[in-house]
Tab-separated table of C-alpha atoms in Angstrom:
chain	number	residue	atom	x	y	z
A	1	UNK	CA	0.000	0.000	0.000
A	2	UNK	CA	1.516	3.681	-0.985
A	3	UNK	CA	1.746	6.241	1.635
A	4	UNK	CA	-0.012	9.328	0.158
A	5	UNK	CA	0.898	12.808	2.467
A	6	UNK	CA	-0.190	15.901	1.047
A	7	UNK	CA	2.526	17.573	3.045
A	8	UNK	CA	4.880	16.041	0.099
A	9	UNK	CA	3.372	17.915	-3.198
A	10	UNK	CA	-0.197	18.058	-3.606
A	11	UNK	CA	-0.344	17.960	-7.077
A	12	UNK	CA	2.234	14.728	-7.518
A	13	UNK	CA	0.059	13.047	-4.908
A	14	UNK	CA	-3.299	13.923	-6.153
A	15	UNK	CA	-2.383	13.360	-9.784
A	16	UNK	CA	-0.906	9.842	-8.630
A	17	UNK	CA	-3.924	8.851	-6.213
A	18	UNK	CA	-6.714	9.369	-9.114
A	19	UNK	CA	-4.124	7.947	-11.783
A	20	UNK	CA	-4.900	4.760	-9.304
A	21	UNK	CA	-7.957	5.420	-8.392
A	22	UNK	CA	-8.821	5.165	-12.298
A	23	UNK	CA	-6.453	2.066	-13.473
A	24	UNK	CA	-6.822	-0.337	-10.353
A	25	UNK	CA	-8.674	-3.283	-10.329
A	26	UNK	CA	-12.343	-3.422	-8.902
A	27	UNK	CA	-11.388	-5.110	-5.777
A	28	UNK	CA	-9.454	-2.623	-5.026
A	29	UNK	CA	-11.606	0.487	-5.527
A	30	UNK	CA	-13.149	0.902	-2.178
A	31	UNK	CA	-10.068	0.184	-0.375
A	32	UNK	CA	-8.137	2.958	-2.703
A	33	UNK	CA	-11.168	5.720	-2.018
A	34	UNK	CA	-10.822	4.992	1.627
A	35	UNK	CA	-7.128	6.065	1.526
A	36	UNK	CA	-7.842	9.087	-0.526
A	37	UNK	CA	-10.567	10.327	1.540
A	38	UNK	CA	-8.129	9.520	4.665
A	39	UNK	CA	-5.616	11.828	2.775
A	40	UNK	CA	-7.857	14.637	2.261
A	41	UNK	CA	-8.600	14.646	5.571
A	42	UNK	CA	-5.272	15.814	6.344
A	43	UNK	CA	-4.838	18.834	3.927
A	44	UNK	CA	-4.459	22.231	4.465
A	45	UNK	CA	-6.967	25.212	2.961
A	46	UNK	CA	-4.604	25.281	-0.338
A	47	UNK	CA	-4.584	21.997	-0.925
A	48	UNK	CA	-8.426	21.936	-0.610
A	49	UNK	CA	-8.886	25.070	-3.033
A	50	UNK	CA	-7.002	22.681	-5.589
A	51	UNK	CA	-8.618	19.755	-4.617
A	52	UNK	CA	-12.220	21.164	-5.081
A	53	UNK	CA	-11.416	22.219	-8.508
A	54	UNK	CA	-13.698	22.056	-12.114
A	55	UNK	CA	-11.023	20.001	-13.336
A	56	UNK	CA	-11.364	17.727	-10.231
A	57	UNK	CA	-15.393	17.290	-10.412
A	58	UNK	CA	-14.583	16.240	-14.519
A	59	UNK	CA	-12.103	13.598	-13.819
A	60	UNK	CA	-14.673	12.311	-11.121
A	61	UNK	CA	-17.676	12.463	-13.972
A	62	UNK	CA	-15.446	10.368	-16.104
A	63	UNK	CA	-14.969	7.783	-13.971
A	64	UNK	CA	-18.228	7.712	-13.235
A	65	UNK	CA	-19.487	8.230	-16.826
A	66	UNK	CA	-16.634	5.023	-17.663
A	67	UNK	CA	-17.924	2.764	-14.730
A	68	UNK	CA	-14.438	3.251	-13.625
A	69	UNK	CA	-15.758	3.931	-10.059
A	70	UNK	CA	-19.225	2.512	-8.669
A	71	UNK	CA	-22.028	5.138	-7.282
A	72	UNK	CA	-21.511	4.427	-4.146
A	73	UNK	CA	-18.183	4.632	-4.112
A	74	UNK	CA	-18.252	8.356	-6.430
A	75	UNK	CA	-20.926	9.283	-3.619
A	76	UNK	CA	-18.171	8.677	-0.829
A	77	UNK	CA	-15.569	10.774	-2.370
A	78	UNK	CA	-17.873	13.486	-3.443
A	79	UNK	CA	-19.056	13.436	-0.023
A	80	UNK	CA	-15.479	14.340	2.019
A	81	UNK	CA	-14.458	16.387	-0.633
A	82	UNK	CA	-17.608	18.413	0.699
A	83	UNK	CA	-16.915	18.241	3.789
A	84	UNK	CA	-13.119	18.991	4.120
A	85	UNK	CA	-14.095	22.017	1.786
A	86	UNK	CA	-16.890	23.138	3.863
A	87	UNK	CA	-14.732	22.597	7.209
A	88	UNK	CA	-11.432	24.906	6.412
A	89	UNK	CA	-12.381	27.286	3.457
A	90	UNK	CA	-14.538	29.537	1.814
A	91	UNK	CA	-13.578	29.136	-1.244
A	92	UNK	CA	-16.789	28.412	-4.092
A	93	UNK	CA	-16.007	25.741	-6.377
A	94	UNK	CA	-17.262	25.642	-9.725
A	95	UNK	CA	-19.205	22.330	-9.218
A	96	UNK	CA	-22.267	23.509	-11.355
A	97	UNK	CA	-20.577	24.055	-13.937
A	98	UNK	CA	-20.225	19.741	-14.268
A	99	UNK	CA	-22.492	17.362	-15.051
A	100	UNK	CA	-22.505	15.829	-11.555
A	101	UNK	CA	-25.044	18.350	-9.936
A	102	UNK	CA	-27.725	16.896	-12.380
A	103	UNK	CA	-26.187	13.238	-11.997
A	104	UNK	CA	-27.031	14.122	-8.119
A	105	UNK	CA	-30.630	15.446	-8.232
A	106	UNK	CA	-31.803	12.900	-10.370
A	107	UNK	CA	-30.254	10.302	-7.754
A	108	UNK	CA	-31.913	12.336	-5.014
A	109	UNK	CA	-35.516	13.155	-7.040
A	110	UNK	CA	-35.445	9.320	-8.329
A	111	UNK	CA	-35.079	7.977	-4.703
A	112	UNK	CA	-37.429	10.153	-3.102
A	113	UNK	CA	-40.311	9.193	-5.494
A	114	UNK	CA	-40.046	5.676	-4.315
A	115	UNK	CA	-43.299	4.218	-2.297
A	116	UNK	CA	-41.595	1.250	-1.459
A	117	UNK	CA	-37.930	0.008	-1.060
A	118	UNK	CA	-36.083	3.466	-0.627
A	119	UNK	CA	-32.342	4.004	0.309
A	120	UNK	CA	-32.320	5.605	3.338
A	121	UNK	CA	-28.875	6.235	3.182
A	122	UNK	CA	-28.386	6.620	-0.023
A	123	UNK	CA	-30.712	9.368	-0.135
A	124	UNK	CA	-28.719	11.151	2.664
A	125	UNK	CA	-25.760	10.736	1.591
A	126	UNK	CA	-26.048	11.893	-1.764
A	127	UNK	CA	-28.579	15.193	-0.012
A	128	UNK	CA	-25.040	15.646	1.998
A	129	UNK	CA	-22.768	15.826	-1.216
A	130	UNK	CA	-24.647	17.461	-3.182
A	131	UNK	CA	-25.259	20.518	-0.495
A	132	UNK	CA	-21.749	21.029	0.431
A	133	UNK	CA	-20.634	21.056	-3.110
A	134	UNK	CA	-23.243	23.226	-4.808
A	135	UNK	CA	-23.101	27.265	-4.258
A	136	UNK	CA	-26.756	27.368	-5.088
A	137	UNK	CA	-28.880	24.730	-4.907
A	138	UNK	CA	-32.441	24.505	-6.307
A	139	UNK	CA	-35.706	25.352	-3.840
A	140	UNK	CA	-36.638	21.686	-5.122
A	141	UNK	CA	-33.063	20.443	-4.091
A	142	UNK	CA	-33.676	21.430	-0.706
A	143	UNK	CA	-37.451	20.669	-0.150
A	144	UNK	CA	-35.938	17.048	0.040
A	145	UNK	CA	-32.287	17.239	1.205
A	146	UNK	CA	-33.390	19.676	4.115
A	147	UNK	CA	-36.579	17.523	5.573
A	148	UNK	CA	-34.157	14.514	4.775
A	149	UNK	CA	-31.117	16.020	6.897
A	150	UNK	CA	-33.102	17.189	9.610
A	151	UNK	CA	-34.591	13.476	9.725
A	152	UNK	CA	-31.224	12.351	10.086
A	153	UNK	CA	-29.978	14.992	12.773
A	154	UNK	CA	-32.943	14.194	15.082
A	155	UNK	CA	-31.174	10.322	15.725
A	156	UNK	CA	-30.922	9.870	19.836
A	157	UNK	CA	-28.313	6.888	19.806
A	158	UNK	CA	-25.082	8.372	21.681
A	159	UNK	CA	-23.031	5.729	19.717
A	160	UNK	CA	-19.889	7.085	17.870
A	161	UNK	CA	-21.058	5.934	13.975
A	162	UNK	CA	-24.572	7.729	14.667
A	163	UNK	CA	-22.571	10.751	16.508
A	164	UNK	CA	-20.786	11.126	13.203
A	165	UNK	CA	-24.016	10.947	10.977
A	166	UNK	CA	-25.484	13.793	12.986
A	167	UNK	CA	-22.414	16.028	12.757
A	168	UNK	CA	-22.183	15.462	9.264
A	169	UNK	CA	-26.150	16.053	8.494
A	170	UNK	CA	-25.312	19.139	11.030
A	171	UNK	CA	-22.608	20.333	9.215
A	172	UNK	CA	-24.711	20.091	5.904
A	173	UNK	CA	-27.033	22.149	7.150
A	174	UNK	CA	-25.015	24.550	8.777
A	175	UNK	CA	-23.392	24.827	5.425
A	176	UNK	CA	-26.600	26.308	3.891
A	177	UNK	CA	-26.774	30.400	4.680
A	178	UNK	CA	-29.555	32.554	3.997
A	179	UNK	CA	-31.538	31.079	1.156
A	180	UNK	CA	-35.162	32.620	0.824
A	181	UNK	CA	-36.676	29.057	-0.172
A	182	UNK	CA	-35.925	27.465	3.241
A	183	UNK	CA	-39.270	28.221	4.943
A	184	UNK	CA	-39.253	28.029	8.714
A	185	UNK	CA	-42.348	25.367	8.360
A	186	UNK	CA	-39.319	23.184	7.088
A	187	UNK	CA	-36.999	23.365	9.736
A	188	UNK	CA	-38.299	24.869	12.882
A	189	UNK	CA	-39.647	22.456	15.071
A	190	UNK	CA	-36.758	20.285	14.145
A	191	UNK	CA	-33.870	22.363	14.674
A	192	UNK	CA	-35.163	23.592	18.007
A	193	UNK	CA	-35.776	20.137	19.460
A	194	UNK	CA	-32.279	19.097	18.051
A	195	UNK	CA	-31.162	22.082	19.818
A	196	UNK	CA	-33.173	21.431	23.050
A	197	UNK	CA	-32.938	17.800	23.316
A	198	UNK	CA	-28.846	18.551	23.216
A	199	UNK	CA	-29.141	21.322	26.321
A	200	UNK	CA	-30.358	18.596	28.194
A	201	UNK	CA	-28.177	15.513	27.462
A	202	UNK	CA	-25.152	16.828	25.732
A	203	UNK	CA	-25.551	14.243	22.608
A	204	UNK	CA	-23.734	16.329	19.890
A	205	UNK	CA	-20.872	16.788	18.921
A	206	UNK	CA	-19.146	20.614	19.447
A	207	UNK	CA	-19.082	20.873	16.052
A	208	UNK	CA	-22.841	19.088	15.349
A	209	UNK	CA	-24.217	21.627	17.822
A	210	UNK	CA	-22.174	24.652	16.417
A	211	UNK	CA	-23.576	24.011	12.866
A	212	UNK	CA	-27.014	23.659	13.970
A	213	UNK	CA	-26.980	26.863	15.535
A	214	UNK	CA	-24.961	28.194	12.478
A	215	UNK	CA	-28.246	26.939	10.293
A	216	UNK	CA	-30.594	28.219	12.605
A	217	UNK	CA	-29.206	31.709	12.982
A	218	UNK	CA	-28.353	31.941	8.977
A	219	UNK	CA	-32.600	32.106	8.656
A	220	UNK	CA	-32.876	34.913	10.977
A	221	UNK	CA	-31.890	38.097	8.937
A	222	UNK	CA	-34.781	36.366	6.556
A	223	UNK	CA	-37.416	35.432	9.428
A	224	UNK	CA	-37.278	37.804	12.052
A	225	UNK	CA	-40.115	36.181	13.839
A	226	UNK	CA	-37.293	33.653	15.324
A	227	UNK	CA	-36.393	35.819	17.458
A	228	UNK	CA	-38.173	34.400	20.407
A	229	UNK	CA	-37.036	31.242	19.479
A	230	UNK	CA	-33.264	32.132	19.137
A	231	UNK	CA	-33.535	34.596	22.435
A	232	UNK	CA	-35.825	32.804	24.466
A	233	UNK	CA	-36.188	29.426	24.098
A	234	UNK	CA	-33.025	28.159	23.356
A	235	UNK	CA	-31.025	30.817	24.994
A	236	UNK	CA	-28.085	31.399	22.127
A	237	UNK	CA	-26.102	34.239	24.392
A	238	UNK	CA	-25.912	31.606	26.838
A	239	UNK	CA	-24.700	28.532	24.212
A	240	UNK	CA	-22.392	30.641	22.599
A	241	UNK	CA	-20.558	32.405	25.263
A	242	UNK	CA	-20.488	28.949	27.024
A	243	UNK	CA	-19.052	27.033	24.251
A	244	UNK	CA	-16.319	29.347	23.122
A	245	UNK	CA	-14.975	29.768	27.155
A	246	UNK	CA	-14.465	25.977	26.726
A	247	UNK	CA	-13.358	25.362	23.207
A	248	UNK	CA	-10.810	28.872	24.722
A	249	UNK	CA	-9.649	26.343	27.225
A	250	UNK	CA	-9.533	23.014	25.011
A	251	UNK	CA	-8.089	23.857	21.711
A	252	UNK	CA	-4.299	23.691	21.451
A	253	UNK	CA	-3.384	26.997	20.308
A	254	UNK	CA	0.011	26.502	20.084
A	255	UNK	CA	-0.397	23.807	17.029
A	256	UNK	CA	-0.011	25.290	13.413
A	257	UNK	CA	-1.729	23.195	11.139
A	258	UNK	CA	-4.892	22.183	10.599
A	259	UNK	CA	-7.640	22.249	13.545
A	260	UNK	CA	-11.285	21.569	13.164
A	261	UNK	CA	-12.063	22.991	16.653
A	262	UNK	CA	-10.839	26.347	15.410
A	263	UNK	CA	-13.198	25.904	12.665
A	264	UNK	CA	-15.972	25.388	15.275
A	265	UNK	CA	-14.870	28.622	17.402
A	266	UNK	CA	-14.693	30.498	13.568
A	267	UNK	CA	-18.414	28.916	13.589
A	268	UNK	CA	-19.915	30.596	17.138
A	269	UNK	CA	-18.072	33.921	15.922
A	270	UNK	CA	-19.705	33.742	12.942
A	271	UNK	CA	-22.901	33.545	13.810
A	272	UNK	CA	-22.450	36.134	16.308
A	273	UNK	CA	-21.622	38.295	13.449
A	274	UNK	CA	-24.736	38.132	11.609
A	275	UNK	CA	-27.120	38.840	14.775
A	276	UNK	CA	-24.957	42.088	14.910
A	277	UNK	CA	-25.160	43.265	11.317
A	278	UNK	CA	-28.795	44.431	12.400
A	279	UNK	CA	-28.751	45.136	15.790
A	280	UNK	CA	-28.237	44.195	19.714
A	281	UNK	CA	-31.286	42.479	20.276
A	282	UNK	CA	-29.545	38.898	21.377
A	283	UNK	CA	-27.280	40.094	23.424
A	284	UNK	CA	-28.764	43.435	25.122
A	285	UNK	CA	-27.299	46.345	26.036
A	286	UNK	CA	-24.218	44.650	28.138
A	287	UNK	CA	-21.579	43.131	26.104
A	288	UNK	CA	-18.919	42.829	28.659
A	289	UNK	CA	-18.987	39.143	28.562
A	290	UNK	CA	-18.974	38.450	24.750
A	291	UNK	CA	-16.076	41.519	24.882
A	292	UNK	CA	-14.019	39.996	27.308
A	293	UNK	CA	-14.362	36.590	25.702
A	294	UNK	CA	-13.545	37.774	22.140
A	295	UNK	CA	-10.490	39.418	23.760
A	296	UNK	CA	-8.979	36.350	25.239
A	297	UNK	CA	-9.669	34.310	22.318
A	298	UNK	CA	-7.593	37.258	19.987
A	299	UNK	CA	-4.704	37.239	22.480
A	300	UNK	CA	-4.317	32.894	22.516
A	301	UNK	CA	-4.732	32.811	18.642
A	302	UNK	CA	-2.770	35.692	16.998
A	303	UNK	CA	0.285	33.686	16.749
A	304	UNK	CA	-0.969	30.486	14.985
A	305	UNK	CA	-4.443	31.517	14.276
A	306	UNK	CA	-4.783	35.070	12.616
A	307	UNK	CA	-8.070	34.208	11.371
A	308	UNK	CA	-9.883	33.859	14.679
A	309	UNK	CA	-8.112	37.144	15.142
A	310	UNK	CA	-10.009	38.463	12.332
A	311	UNK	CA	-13.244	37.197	13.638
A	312	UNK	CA	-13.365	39.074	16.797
A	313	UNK	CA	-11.984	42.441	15.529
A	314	UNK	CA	-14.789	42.141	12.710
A	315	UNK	CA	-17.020	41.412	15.382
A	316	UNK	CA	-15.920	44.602	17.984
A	317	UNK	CA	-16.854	46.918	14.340
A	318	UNK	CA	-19.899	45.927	14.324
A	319	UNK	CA	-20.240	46.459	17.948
A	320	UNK	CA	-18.898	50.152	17.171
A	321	UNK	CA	-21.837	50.739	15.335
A	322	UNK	CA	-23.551	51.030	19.033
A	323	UNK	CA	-22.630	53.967	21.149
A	324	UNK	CA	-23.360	51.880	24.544
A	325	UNK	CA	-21.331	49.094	22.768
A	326	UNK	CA	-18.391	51.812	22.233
A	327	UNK	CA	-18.616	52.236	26.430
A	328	UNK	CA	-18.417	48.401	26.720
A	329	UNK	CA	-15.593	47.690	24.755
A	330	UNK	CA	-13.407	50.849	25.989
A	331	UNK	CA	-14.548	49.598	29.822
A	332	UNK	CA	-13.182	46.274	28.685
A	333	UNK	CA	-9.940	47.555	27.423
A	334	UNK	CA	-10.578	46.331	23.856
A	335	UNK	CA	-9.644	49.216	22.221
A	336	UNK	CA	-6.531	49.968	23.822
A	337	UNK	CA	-5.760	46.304	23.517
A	338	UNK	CA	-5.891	46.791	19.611
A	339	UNK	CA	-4.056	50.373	19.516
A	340	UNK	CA	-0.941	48.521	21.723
A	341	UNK	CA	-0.531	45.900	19.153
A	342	UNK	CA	-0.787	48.065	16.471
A	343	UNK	CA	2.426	49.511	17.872
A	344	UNK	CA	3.951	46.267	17.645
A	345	UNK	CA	6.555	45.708	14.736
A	346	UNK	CA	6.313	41.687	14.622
A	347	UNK	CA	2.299	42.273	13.693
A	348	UNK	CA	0.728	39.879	11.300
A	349	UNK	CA	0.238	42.352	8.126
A	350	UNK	CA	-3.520	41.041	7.804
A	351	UNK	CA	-4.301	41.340	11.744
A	352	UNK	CA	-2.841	44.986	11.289
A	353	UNK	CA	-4.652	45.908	8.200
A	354	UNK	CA	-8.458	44.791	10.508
A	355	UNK	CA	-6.771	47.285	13.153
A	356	UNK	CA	-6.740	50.314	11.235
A	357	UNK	CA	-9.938	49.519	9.437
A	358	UNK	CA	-11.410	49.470	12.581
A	359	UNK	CA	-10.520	52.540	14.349
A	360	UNK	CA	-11.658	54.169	10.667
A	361	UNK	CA	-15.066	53.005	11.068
């Protein structure tokens, strides 16, 4: 068996793994998308960006197209190529512009329609694919793959293969952000008892539960009526200021590479962020907490971790915005926090250019 690293060179490897992925023998196909999805799970975000490419999503199609690789076994690659791009980078891919999109629905549409006999699995797991790959997916793609998702987030069993289904339906979802044709009839009683039934027994994963609170606050700019729900009923101040104190604790900020729980603390931020690009009205009129938090998290993560950085001094501009919010983070010592490393000559270039945007706000 060949050790793959994509620590070598990404392109020899990748270029090498489909070469075998492509000429080896049909016993061997499920074994050899195993190890490549095993790779990928080790890369960094530039050796995703080239990973998810057009080029990529072709060679796949051929194979396909060629019987060179069964459906199932297409499915599972398609699948962690979705997730590993969804977990460490923005970056859009240019899936749609493939045939596999349409290879996808017609799996999804095809097994849906079914009265008897249906793949349960199969019609998640190709749901899952197809939403982390696609920028924009159809309001008929998601009347199924949402419903479908949800279905499969709502499983109780603690044990690690269903924990893993969950996260990965979670992270799906959490994956979507505001689409207009996600109505709340479609998601609303399940997301809040997912949410609920977790505040109770701690089932989920921390990055299951940060992606469905990523889903459920994504709607809210478009239904504003979820406010109650959000403030409330399920409390998010609370969750989020709880789980990033812990994940400030738990993560091992002195590791450069790759992390997943700093993509789960980039999550809570996040949707932080987009209750503040309106107003106050989750977290009131005393921010001290989420300030002091925020600060702690940019003074542990500026060395290896300049995006979390990022995330909390996009988060104290928005807070600007708010003249009691100004009193806050001054009280806090935010602001001169951010003016003394500004003076610093060993400043990250990026960290320093969010520095002097924000004091020109």
């Amino acid at each position: 068996m060949i050790a793959y690293s994509p620590k070598a060179s990404s392109m020899e490897t990748f270029s090498k793994m489909f070469s075998d992925l492509e000429n080896c023998s049909s016993d061997e196909r499920e074994s050899k998308v195993c190890e490549f999805v095993k790779w990928m799970n080790e890369m960094d975000e530039k050796e995703v960006e080239y990973l998810v490419s057009e080029e990529t999503f072709f060679k796949v199609n051929n194979m396909f197209e060629e019987k060179k690789l069964s459906q199932d076994n297409i499915i599972h690659l398609l699948k962690y190529m979705g997730i590993n791009k969804s977990l460490i980078t923005n970056f859009g891919t240019r899936f749609e512009y493939t045939p596999l999109p349409k290879r996808l629905e017609k799996i999804i549409v095809d097994e849906e329609k079914k009265k008897e006999g249906k793949n349960e699995k199969l019609l998640i797991d190709v749901c899952e694919c197809s939403l982390l790959l696609i920028n924009e997916p159809s309001t008929k793609l998601l009347s199924i793959c949402v419903p479908c998702l949800l279905k499969a987030a709502l499983k109780k069993d603690e044990s690690a293969d269903t924990q893993k289904e969950v996260e990965i339906a979670l992270l799906t979802l959490g994956n979507l952000k505001n689409w207009d044709a996600i109505e709340k009839e479609m998601y609303l009683k399940e997301i809040s008892e997912i949410i609920k039934y977790h505040q109770e027994h701690r089932n989920l994963t921390r990055l299951a539960y940060q992606s469905a609170w990523g889903f459920l606050i994504s709607r809210f700019n478009n239904e504003r009526s979820l406010e109650g729900v959000i403030v409330k009923e399920l409390n998010f101040t609370r969750e989020a200021l709880r789980e990033l104190e812990e994940l400030s604790k738990i993560v091992d900020w002195k590791r450069n590479e790759r992390n997943n729980e700093v993509f789960i603390v980039r999550g809570w931020f996040n949707s932080i962020w987009n209750i503040f690009i309106e107003n106050n009205i989750l977290f009131g009129n005393d921010n001290s907490e989420l300030i002091t938090c925020a600060m702690r998290l940019f003074k542990i993560s500026e060395k290896n971790y300049q995006k979390v950085v990022v995330e909390c001094i996009a988060l104290f501009r928005l807070m600007m915005r708010n003249s009691e919010n100004i009193r806050d983070l001054m009280a806090c010592g935010a602001i001169d926090m951010m003016a003394e490393k500004m003076s610093q000559s060993t400043m990250n270039y990026e960290i320093l250019i969010e520095c002097l945007i924000f004091f020109h706000v």
